[in-house]
Amino acid sequence: MPTPPHARPVQLDALGPRGPYRTRMPSAVHDVTGAEVARLSLVPPVYVTRALSALRGAEPVPRARVDTVLEAAAEEFASGTVGGLDVPAYEDLVSRTSGTPLPVVRAATAGTARFVALARSSAEQGRPRGTFTGLAHMDAGHAVWARRGDVFAVNASGNHPGVHRLWLEALALGYRVAVRPSRREPFTPHRLVAALHRAGVRQDQLVLLPTDHRAADTLIRGADRTVVYGGDDVVARYAGDPRVLPQGPGRSKILVTADTDWRAHIDTIVASVADEGGTACVNATAVLVEDDPAPLAEALAARLSTLPGLPPQDERAVLPVCGLKRARAFDSYLRFVAAGTRPWLGGDGIVEDLGDGSAVLRPAVHQAESAGAEQLRTELPFPCVWVAPWNRADGTAPLRDTLVLTALTRDRELLDRLLAEPTVANVHVGDHPTHWMAPGIPHDSYLSDFLMRGKAVVGTL
């Protein structure tokens, strides 16, 4: 059964190279109403340094066992009782602390398990065709696909459970992995790391290191390769460090050209904006239309306005929830940013007070004057979308810096230009919402592009 609000807080230990580690003064984890639901043990910088040293001294998970271990961990994650939490209790806590609707969390549980089971085959989809994974054809010379380091660190976010699908590939490729969970939602990485331990990954091959920001810097400096989640400030901070892969705002978009009737694709547009609670980097935050954008904006607002405002753990919830103070801060910021745009939805506010210290973040739809409007770069953690006109003279410039672009068009020449645009990471053509993902398909390039390289080998034994 889901954890009742009055239950004792769950104890979440760090999972170090020698086993669970519990501090005497753990950090409180609160749900969206402000109630304490868990106590998270934060490790100091010296513990991080020692953990990284242990990872560096450990052997990789044996390649011959990787698939078996991952399949067992996937089953454990999806259906087992891990860390004292069965699946309903785990999902309830994730929903209540992150504010992510419970149905979204449930779908993420199944989706994450699928990615875990397929992590090795998914990682190897990025292997260059001319490379091998071991010594072969040495006398003629060949290329070996080799790691760029031994220790991979993850400085995770807590906006959606799905962010923890990516780093499994590093473990499958032979890296030893250290995960720093978000203090907002530490339950998913704790469950995933514990499930992998139970499936056969040794504690000195994979650790969970909850930390404060000071110790997080120690983690990032001490690893060979690190993925870091955050906003534009995080991207700017690590832009010059080749050892760090920043995962910033997605700014995913939809383009509708004049040869396509958007009315036939309104379900895809709505889903791109609002599915996953509108919280993911792959949710659409801008829709550009080669026509008058007003009818599309009006129709989109009408559809989004009907979404119910409910507590996140409600079976029917679809919108994100956060603390009331934080919700009001988002509302104030949106009003400031949206100045000069036409509000179709949310202009009177996006805060729906639930009366328990929390609030639903309701959808917002604003119409901007041009495809170059600065508002189109604004990404907020709820269904908030900017609709703007686009024409051929605008070209691909307004579509740059986009994680996912869904192109509703029949213009092959335009599609070729979008595929060639370096700052558009993914292109979905037709009725494929921006949040579509699958194992083996790159999210923001293949992670292996960052982790691996080709190494020449020639000679005889």
mmCIF file with all atom_site columns, C-alpha atoms in Angstrom, residues 214-353:
data_model
loop_
_atom_site.group_PDB
_atom_site.id
_atom_site.type_symbol
_atom_site.label_atom_id
_atom_site.label_alt_id
_atom_site.label_comp_id
_atom_site.label_asym_id
_atom_site.label_entity_id
_atom_site.label_seq_id
_atom_site.pdbx_PDB_ins_code
_atom_site.Cartn_x
_atom_site.Cartn_y
_atom_site.Cartn_z
_atom_site.occupancy
_atom_site.B_iso_or_equiv
_atom_site.pdbx_formal_charge
_atom_site.auth_seq_id
_atom_site.auth_comp_id
_atom_site.auth_asym_id
_atom_site.auth_atom_id
_atom_site.pdbx_PDB_model_num
ATOM 1   C CA . ARG A 1 214 ? 30.300 21.245 -1.929  1.00 0.00 ? 214 ARG A CA 1
ATOM 2   C CA . ALA A 1 215 ? 30.669 17.469 -2.061  1.00 0.00 ? 215 ALA A CA 1
ATOM 3   C CA . ALA A 1 216 ? 29.046 17.431 -5.511  1.00 0.00 ? 216 ALA A CA 1
ATOM 4   C CA . ASP A 1 217 ? 31.967 19.517 -6.802  1.00 0.00 ? 217 ASP A CA 1
ATOM 5   C CA . THR A 1 218 ? 34.330 16.890 -5.380  1.00 0.00 ? 218 THR A CA 1
ATOM 6   C CA . LEU A 1 219 ? 32.407 14.205 -7.275  1.00 0.00 ? 219 LEU A CA 1
ATOM 7   C CA . ILE A 1 220 ? 32.526 16.076 -10.570 1.00 0.00 ? 220 ILE A CA 1
ATOM 8   C CA . ARG A 1 221 ? 36.247 16.876 -10.244 1.00 0.00 ? 221 ARG A CA 1
ATOM 9   C CA . GLY A 1 222 ? 37.131 13.324 -9.234  1.00 0.00 ? 222 GLY A CA 1
ATOM 10  C CA . ALA A 1 223 ? 35.362 11.379 -11.996 1.00 0.00 ? 223 ALA A CA 1
ATOM 11  C CA . ASP A 1 224 ? 36.772 10.722 -15.459 1.00 0.00 ? 224 ASP A CA 1
ATOM 12  C CA . ARG A 1 225 ? 33.453 11.541 -17.134 1.00 0.00 ? 225 ARG A CA 1
ATOM 13  C CA . THR A 1 226 ? 30.360 13.206 -15.658 1.00 0.00 ? 226 THR A CA 1
ATOM 14  C CA . VAL A 1 227 ? 26.857 14.043 -16.802 1.00 0.00 ? 227 VAL A CA 1
ATOM 15  C CA . VAL A 1 228 ? 25.352 17.083 -15.058 1.00 0.00 ? 228 VAL A CA 1
ATOM 16  C CA . TYR A 1 229 ? 21.720 18.209 -15.248 1.00 0.00 ? 229 TYR A CA 1
ATOM 17  C CA . GLY A 1 230 ? 20.638 21.816 -14.829 1.00 0.00 ? 230 GLY A CA 1
ATOM 18  C CA . GLY A 1 231 ? 19.707 25.101 -16.468 1.00 0.00 ? 231 GLY A CA 1
ATOM 19  C CA . ASP A 1 232 ? 21.587 27.476 -18.747 1.00 0.00 ? 232 ASP A CA 1
ATOM 20  C CA . ASP A 1 233 ? 23.930 28.371 -15.884 1.00 0.00 ? 233 ASP A CA 1
ATOM 21  C CA . VAL A 1 234 ? 25.057 24.732 -15.610 1.00 0.00 ? 234 VAL A CA 1
ATOM 22  C CA . VAL A 1 235 ? 25.597 24.489 -19.366 1.00 0.00 ? 235 VAL A CA 1
ATOM 23  C CA . ALA A 1 236 ? 27.697 27.675 -19.321 1.00 0.00 ? 236 ALA A CA 1
ATOM 24  C CA . ARG A 1 237 ? 29.711 26.557 -16.278 1.00 0.00 ? 237 ARG A CA 1
ATOM 25  C CA . TYR A 1 238 ? 30.873 23.302 -17.880 1.00 0.00 ? 238 TYR A CA 1
ATOM 26  C CA . ALA A 1 239 ? 30.892 24.307 -21.544 1.00 0.00 ? 239 ALA A CA 1
ATOM 27  C CA . GLY A 1 240 ? 34.695 24.309 -21.655 1.00 0.00 ? 240 GLY A CA 1
ATOM 28  C CA . ASP A 1 241 ? 35.252 21.057 -19.759 1.00 0.00 ? 241 ASP A CA 1
ATOM 29  C CA . PRO A 1 242 ? 35.503 18.067 -22.121 1.00 0.00 ? 242 PRO A CA 1
ATOM 30  C CA . ARG A 1 243 ? 35.050 15.661 -19.176 1.00 0.00 ? 243 ARG A CA 1
ATOM 31  C CA . VAL A 1 244 ? 31.566 16.991 -18.380 1.00 0.00 ? 244 VAL A CA 1
ATOM 32  C CA . LEU A 1 245 ? 28.394 16.472 -20.423 1.00 0.00 ? 245 LEU A CA 1
ATOM 33  C CA . PRO A 1 246 ? 25.868 19.168 -19.435 1.00 0.00 ? 246 PRO A CA 1
ATOM 34  C CA . GLN A 1 247 ? 22.201 18.280 -19.890 1.00 0.00 ? 247 GLN A CA 1
ATOM 35  C CA . GLY A 1 248 ? 20.393 21.619 -19.982 1.00 0.00 ? 248 GLY A CA 1
ATOM 36  C CA . PRO A 1 249 ? 16.967 22.849 -21.058 1.00 0.00 ? 249 PRO A CA 1
ATOM 37  C CA . GLY A 1 250 ? 15.451 20.938 -23.971 1.00 0.00 ? 250 GLY A CA 1
ATOM 38  C CA . ARG A 1 251 ? 13.488 23.763 -25.610 1.00 0.00 ? 251 ARG A CA 1
ATOM 39  C CA . SER A 1 252 ? 11.704 21.133 -27.693 1.00 0.00 ? 252 SER A CA 1
ATOM 40  C CA . LYS A 1 253 ? 9.505  22.470 -30.464 1.00 0.00 ? 253 LYS A CA 1
ATOM 41  C CA . ILE A 1 254 ? 6.861  21.706 -33.065 1.00 0.00 ? 254 ILE A CA 1
ATOM 42  C CA . LEU A 1 255 ? 6.889  23.159 -36.582 1.00 0.00 ? 255 LEU A CA 1
ATOM 43  C CA . VAL A 1 256 ? 3.724  23.162 -38.707 1.00 0.00 ? 256 VAL A CA 1
ATOM 44  C CA . THR A 1 257 ? 4.160  24.194 -42.334 1.00 0.00 ? 257 THR A CA 1
ATOM 45  C CA . ALA A 1 258 ? 1.452  25.465 -44.691 1.00 0.00 ? 258 ALA A CA 1
ATOM 46  C CA . ASP A 1 259 ? 1.201  22.132 -46.524 1.00 0.00 ? 259 ASP A CA 1
ATOM 47  C CA . THR A 1 260 ? -0.096 20.440 -43.357 1.00 0.00 ? 260 THR A CA 1
ATOM 48  C CA . ASP A 1 261 ? -3.431 20.948 -41.590 1.00 0.00 ? 261 ASP A CA 1
ATOM 49  C CA . TRP A 1 262 ? -2.607 21.226 -37.894 1.00 0.00 ? 262 TRP A CA 1
ATOM 50  C CA . ARG A 1 263 ? -6.178 20.186 -36.997 1.00 0.00 ? 263 ARG A CA 1
ATOM 51  C CA . ALA A 1 264 ? -5.361 16.641 -38.084 1.00 0.00 ? 264 ALA A CA 1
ATOM 52  C CA . HIS A 1 265 ? -2.432 16.611 -35.636 1.00 0.00 ? 265 HIS A CA 1
ATOM 53  C CA . ILE A 1 266 ? -3.860 18.423 -32.614 1.00 0.00 ? 266 ILE A CA 1
ATOM 54  C CA . ASP A 1 267 ? -3.647 15.264 -30.480 1.00 0.00 ? 267 ASP A CA 1
ATOM 55  C CA . THR A 1 268 ? 0.098  15.050 -31.152 1.00 0.00 ? 268 THR A CA 1
ATOM 56  C CA . ILE A 1 269 ? 0.556  18.741 -30.341 1.00 0.00 ? 269 ILE A CA 1
ATOM 57  C CA . VAL A 1 270 ? -1.390 18.464 -27.070 1.00 0.00 ? 270 VAL A CA 1
ATOM 58  C CA . ALA A 1 271 ? 0.487  15.309 -26.075 1.00 0.00 ? 271 ALA A CA 1
ATOM 59  C CA . SER A 1 272 ? 3.849  16.935 -26.816 1.00 0.00 ? 272 SER A CA 1
ATOM 60  C CA . VAL A 1 273 ? 3.014  19.811 -24.480 1.00 0.00 ? 273 VAL A CA 1
ATOM 61  C CA . ALA A 1 274 ? 1.181  18.057 -21.645 1.00 0.00 ? 274 ALA A CA 1
ATOM 62  C CA . ASP A 1 275 ? 2.105  14.359 -21.474 1.00 0.00 ? 275 ASP A CA 1
ATOM 63  C CA . GLU A 1 276 ? 4.617  13.443 -18.746 1.00 0.00 ? 276 GLU A CA 1
ATOM 64  C CA . GLY A 1 277 ? 3.017  16.279 -16.779 1.00 0.00 ? 277 GLY A CA 1
ATOM 65  C CA . GLY A 1 278 ? 4.771  18.780 -19.034 1.00 0.00 ? 278 GLY A CA 1
ATOM 66  C CA . THR A 1 279 ? 7.875  18.497 -16.837 1.00 0.00 ? 279 THR A CA 1
ATOM 67  C CA . ALA A 1 280 ? 10.359 16.751 -19.136 1.00 0.00 ? 280 ALA A CA 1
ATOM 68  C CA . CYS A 1 281 ? 13.044 18.299 -21.328 1.00 0.00 ? 281 CYS A CA 1
ATOM 69  C CA . VAL A 1 282 ? 11.356 16.558 -24.273 1.00 0.00 ? 282 VAL A CA 1
ATOM 70  C CA . ASN A 1 283 ? 8.013  18.324 -23.755 1.00 0.00 ? 283 ASN A CA 1
ATOM 71  C CA . ALA A 1 284 ? 7.266  20.953 -26.407 1.00 0.00 ? 284 ALA A CA 1
ATOM 72  C CA . THR A 1 285 ? 7.581  24.536 -25.173 1.00 0.00 ? 285 THR A CA 1
ATOM 73  C CA . ALA A 1 286 ? 7.114  26.256 -28.540 1.00 0.00 ? 286 ALA A CA 1
ATOM 74  C CA . VAL A 1 287 ? 4.910  25.694 -31.595 1.00 0.00 ? 287 VAL A CA 1
ATOM 75  C CA . LEU A 1 288 ? 5.752  27.549 -34.799 1.00 0.00 ? 288 LEU A CA 1
ATOM 76  C CA . VAL A 1 289 ? 3.112  27.823 -37.518 1.00 0.00 ? 289 VAL A CA 1
ATOM 77  C CA . GLU A 1 290 ? 3.476  28.806 -41.170 1.00 0.00 ? 290 GLU A CA 1
ATOM 78  C CA . ASP A 1 291 ? 0.102  30.508 -41.035 1.00 0.00 ? 291 ASP A CA 1
ATOM 79  C CA . ASP A 1 292 ? -1.942 32.563 -38.610 1.00 0.00 ? 292 ASP A CA 1
ATOM 80  C CA . PRO A 1 293 ? -1.016 31.007 -35.251 1.00 0.00 ? 293 PRO A CA 1
ATOM 81  C CA . ALA A 1 294 ? -4.154 32.230 -33.454 1.00 0.00 ? 294 ALA A CA 1
ATOM 82  C CA . PRO A 1 295 ? -6.515 29.356 -34.395 1.00 0.00 ? 295 PRO A CA 1
ATOM 83  C CA . LEU A 1 296 ? -3.973 26.742 -33.307 1.00 0.00 ? 296 LEU A CA 1
ATOM 84  C CA . ALA A 1 297 ? -3.242 28.603 -30.068 1.00 0.00 ? 297 ALA A CA 1
ATOM 85  C CA . GLU A 1 298 ? -6.958 28.876 -29.335 1.00 0.00 ? 298 GLU A CA 1
ATOM 86  C CA . ALA A 1 299 ? -7.581 25.176 -29.984 1.00 0.00 ? 299 ALA A CA 1
ATOM 87  C CA . LEU A 1 300 ? -4.565 24.147 -27.924 1.00 0.00 ? 300 LEU A CA 1
ATOM 88  C CA . ALA A 1 301 ? -5.690 26.338 -25.024 1.00 0.00 ? 301 ALA A CA 1
ATOM 89  C CA . ALA A 1 302 ? -9.191 24.859 -25.169 1.00 0.00 ? 302 ALA A CA 1
ATOM 90  C CA . ARG A 1 303 ? -7.828 21.323 -24.913 1.00 0.00 ? 303 ARG A CA 1
ATOM 91  C CA . LEU A 1 304 ? -5.371 22.087 -22.113 1.00 0.00 ? 304 LEU A CA 1
ATOM 92  C CA . SER A 1 305 ? -7.921 24.051 -20.093 1.00 0.00 ? 305 SER A CA 1
ATOM 93  C CA . THR A 1 306 ? -9.943 20.886 -19.458 1.00 0.00 ? 306 THR A CA 1
ATOM 94  C CA . LEU A 1 307 ? -7.125 19.063 -17.645 1.00 0.00 ? 307 LEU A CA 1
ATOM 95  C CA . PRO A 1 308 ? -8.112 18.466 -13.992 1.00 0.00 ? 308 PRO A CA 1
ATOM 96  C CA . GLY A 1 309 ? -6.224 19.923 -11.052 1.00 0.00 ? 309 GLY A CA 1
ATOM 97  C CA . LEU A 1 310 ? -5.612 17.125 -8.526  1.00 0.00 ? 310 LEU A CA 1
ATOM 98  C CA . PRO A 1 311 ? -3.051 16.094 -5.900  1.00 0.00 ? 311 PRO A CA 1
ATOM 99  C CA . PRO A 1 312 ? -0.139 14.289 -7.600  1.00 0.00 ? 312 PRO A CA 1
ATOM 100 C CA . GLN A 1 313 ? -0.876 10.922 -5.971  1.00 0.00 ? 313 GLN A CA 1
ATOM 101 C CA . ASP A 1 314 ? -4.458 10.908 -7.320  1.00 0.00 ? 314 ASP A CA 1
ATOM 102 C CA . GLU A 1 315 ? -5.124 8.157  -9.860  1.00 0.00 ? 315 GLU A CA 1
ATOM 103 C CA . ARG A 1 316 ? -6.528 10.755 -12.287 1.00 0.00 ? 316 ARG A CA 1
ATOM 104 C CA . ALA A 1 317 ? -3.781 13.365 -11.913 1.00 0.00 ? 317 ALA A CA 1
ATOM 105 C CA . VAL A 1 318 ? -2.172 14.691 -15.095 1.00 0.00 ? 318 VAL A CA 1
ATOM 106 C CA . LEU A 1 319 ? -0.657 18.039 -14.042 1.00 0.00 ? 319 LEU A CA 1
ATOM 107 C CA . PRO A 1 320 ? 2.409  18.689 -11.855 1.00 0.00 ? 320 PRO A CA 1
ATOM 108 C CA . VAL A 1 321 ? 2.145  19.944 -8.293  1.00 0.00 ? 321 VAL A CA 1
ATOM 109 C CA . CYS A 1 322 ? 4.592  21.829 -6.087  1.00 0.00 ? 322 CYS A CA 1
ATOM 110 C CA . GLY A 1 323 ? 4.605  23.828 -2.871  1.00 0.00 ? 323 GLY A CA 1
ATOM 111 C CA . LEU A 1 324 ? 2.301  26.853 -2.905  1.00 0.00 ? 324 LEU A CA 1
ATOM 112 C CA . LYS A 1 325 ? 5.140  29.355 -2.449  1.00 0.00 ? 325 LYS A CA 1
ATOM 113 C CA . ARG A 1 326 ? 7.080  27.859 -5.365  1.00 0.00 ? 326 ARG A CA 1
ATOM 114 C CA . ALA A 1 327 ? 3.960  27.797 -7.537  1.00 0.00 ? 327 ALA A CA 1
ATOM 115 C CA . ARG A 1 328 ? 3.373  31.520 -6.902  1.00 0.00 ? 328 ARG A CA 1
ATOM 116 C CA . ALA A 1 329 ? 6.999  32.232 -7.823  1.00 0.00 ? 329 ALA A CA 1
ATOM 117 C CA . PHE A 1 330 ? 6.498  30.435 -11.164 1.00 0.00 ? 330 PHE A CA 1
ATOM 118 C CA . ASP A 1 331 ? 3.314  32.444 -11.713 1.00 0.00 ? 331 ASP A CA 1
ATOM 119 C CA . SER A 1 332 ? 5.080  35.755 -11.073 1.00 0.00 ? 332 SER A CA 1
ATOM 120 C CA . TYR A 1 333 ? 7.948  34.811 -13.362 1.00 0.00 ? 333 TYR A CA 1
ATOM 121 C CA . LEU A 1 334 ? 5.592  33.765 -16.152 1.00 0.00 ? 334 LEU A CA 1
ATOM 122 C CA . ARG A 1 335 ? 3.692  37.054 -15.940 1.00 0.00 ? 335 ARG A CA 1
ATOM 123 C CA . PHE A 1 336 ? 6.983  38.917 -16.247 1.00 0.00 ? 336 PHE A CA 1
ATOM 124 C CA . VAL A 1 337 ? 8.290  36.867 -19.182 1.00 0.00 ? 337 VAL A CA 1
ATOM 125 C CA . ALA A 1 338 ? 4.966  36.866 -21.031 1.00 0.00 ? 338 ALA A CA 1
ATOM 126 C CA . ALA A 1 339 ? 4.703  40.665 -21.172 1.00 0.00 ? 339 ALA A CA 1
ATOM 127 C CA . GLY A 1 340 ? 3.818  41.687 -24.733 1.00 0.00 ? 340 GLY A CA 1
ATOM 128 C CA . THR A 1 341 ? 2.372  38.316 -25.729 1.00 0.00 ? 341 THR A CA 1
ATOM 129 C CA . ARG A 1 342 ? -1.272 37.356 -26.174 1.00 0.00 ? 342 ARG A CA 1
ATOM 130 C CA . PRO A 1 343 ? -2.479 34.998 -23.445 1.00 0.00 ? 343 PRO A CA 1
ATOM 131 C CA . TRP A 1 344 ? -4.859 32.271 -24.582 1.00 0.00 ? 344 TRP A CA 1
ATOM 132 C CA . LEU A 1 345 ? -4.601 30.332 -21.336 1.00 0.00 ? 345 LEU A CA 1
ATOM 133 C CA . GLY A 1 346 ? -2.982 31.099 -18.003 1.00 0.00 ? 346 GLY A CA 1
ATOM 134 C CA . GLY A 1 347 ? -3.028 34.846 -18.341 1.00 0.00 ? 347 GLY A CA 1
ATOM 135 C CA . ASP A 1 348 ? -5.055 35.111 -15.131 1.00 0.00 ? 348 ASP A CA 1
ATOM 136 C CA . GLY A 1 349 ? -2.646 32.830 -13.290 1.00 0.00 ? 349 GLY A CA 1
ATOM 137 C CA . ILE A 1 350 ? -1.460 29.232 -13.321 1.00 0.00 ? 350 ILE A CA 1
ATOM 138 C CA . VAL A 1 351 ? -1.766 28.472 -9.594  1.00 0.00 ? 351 VAL A CA 1
ATOM 139 C CA . GLU A 1 352 ? -4.552 26.175 -8.400  1.00 0.00 ? 352 GLU A CA 1
ATOM 140 C CA . ASP A 1 353 ? -4.316 26.094 -4.609  1.00 0.00 ? 353 ASP A CA 1
#
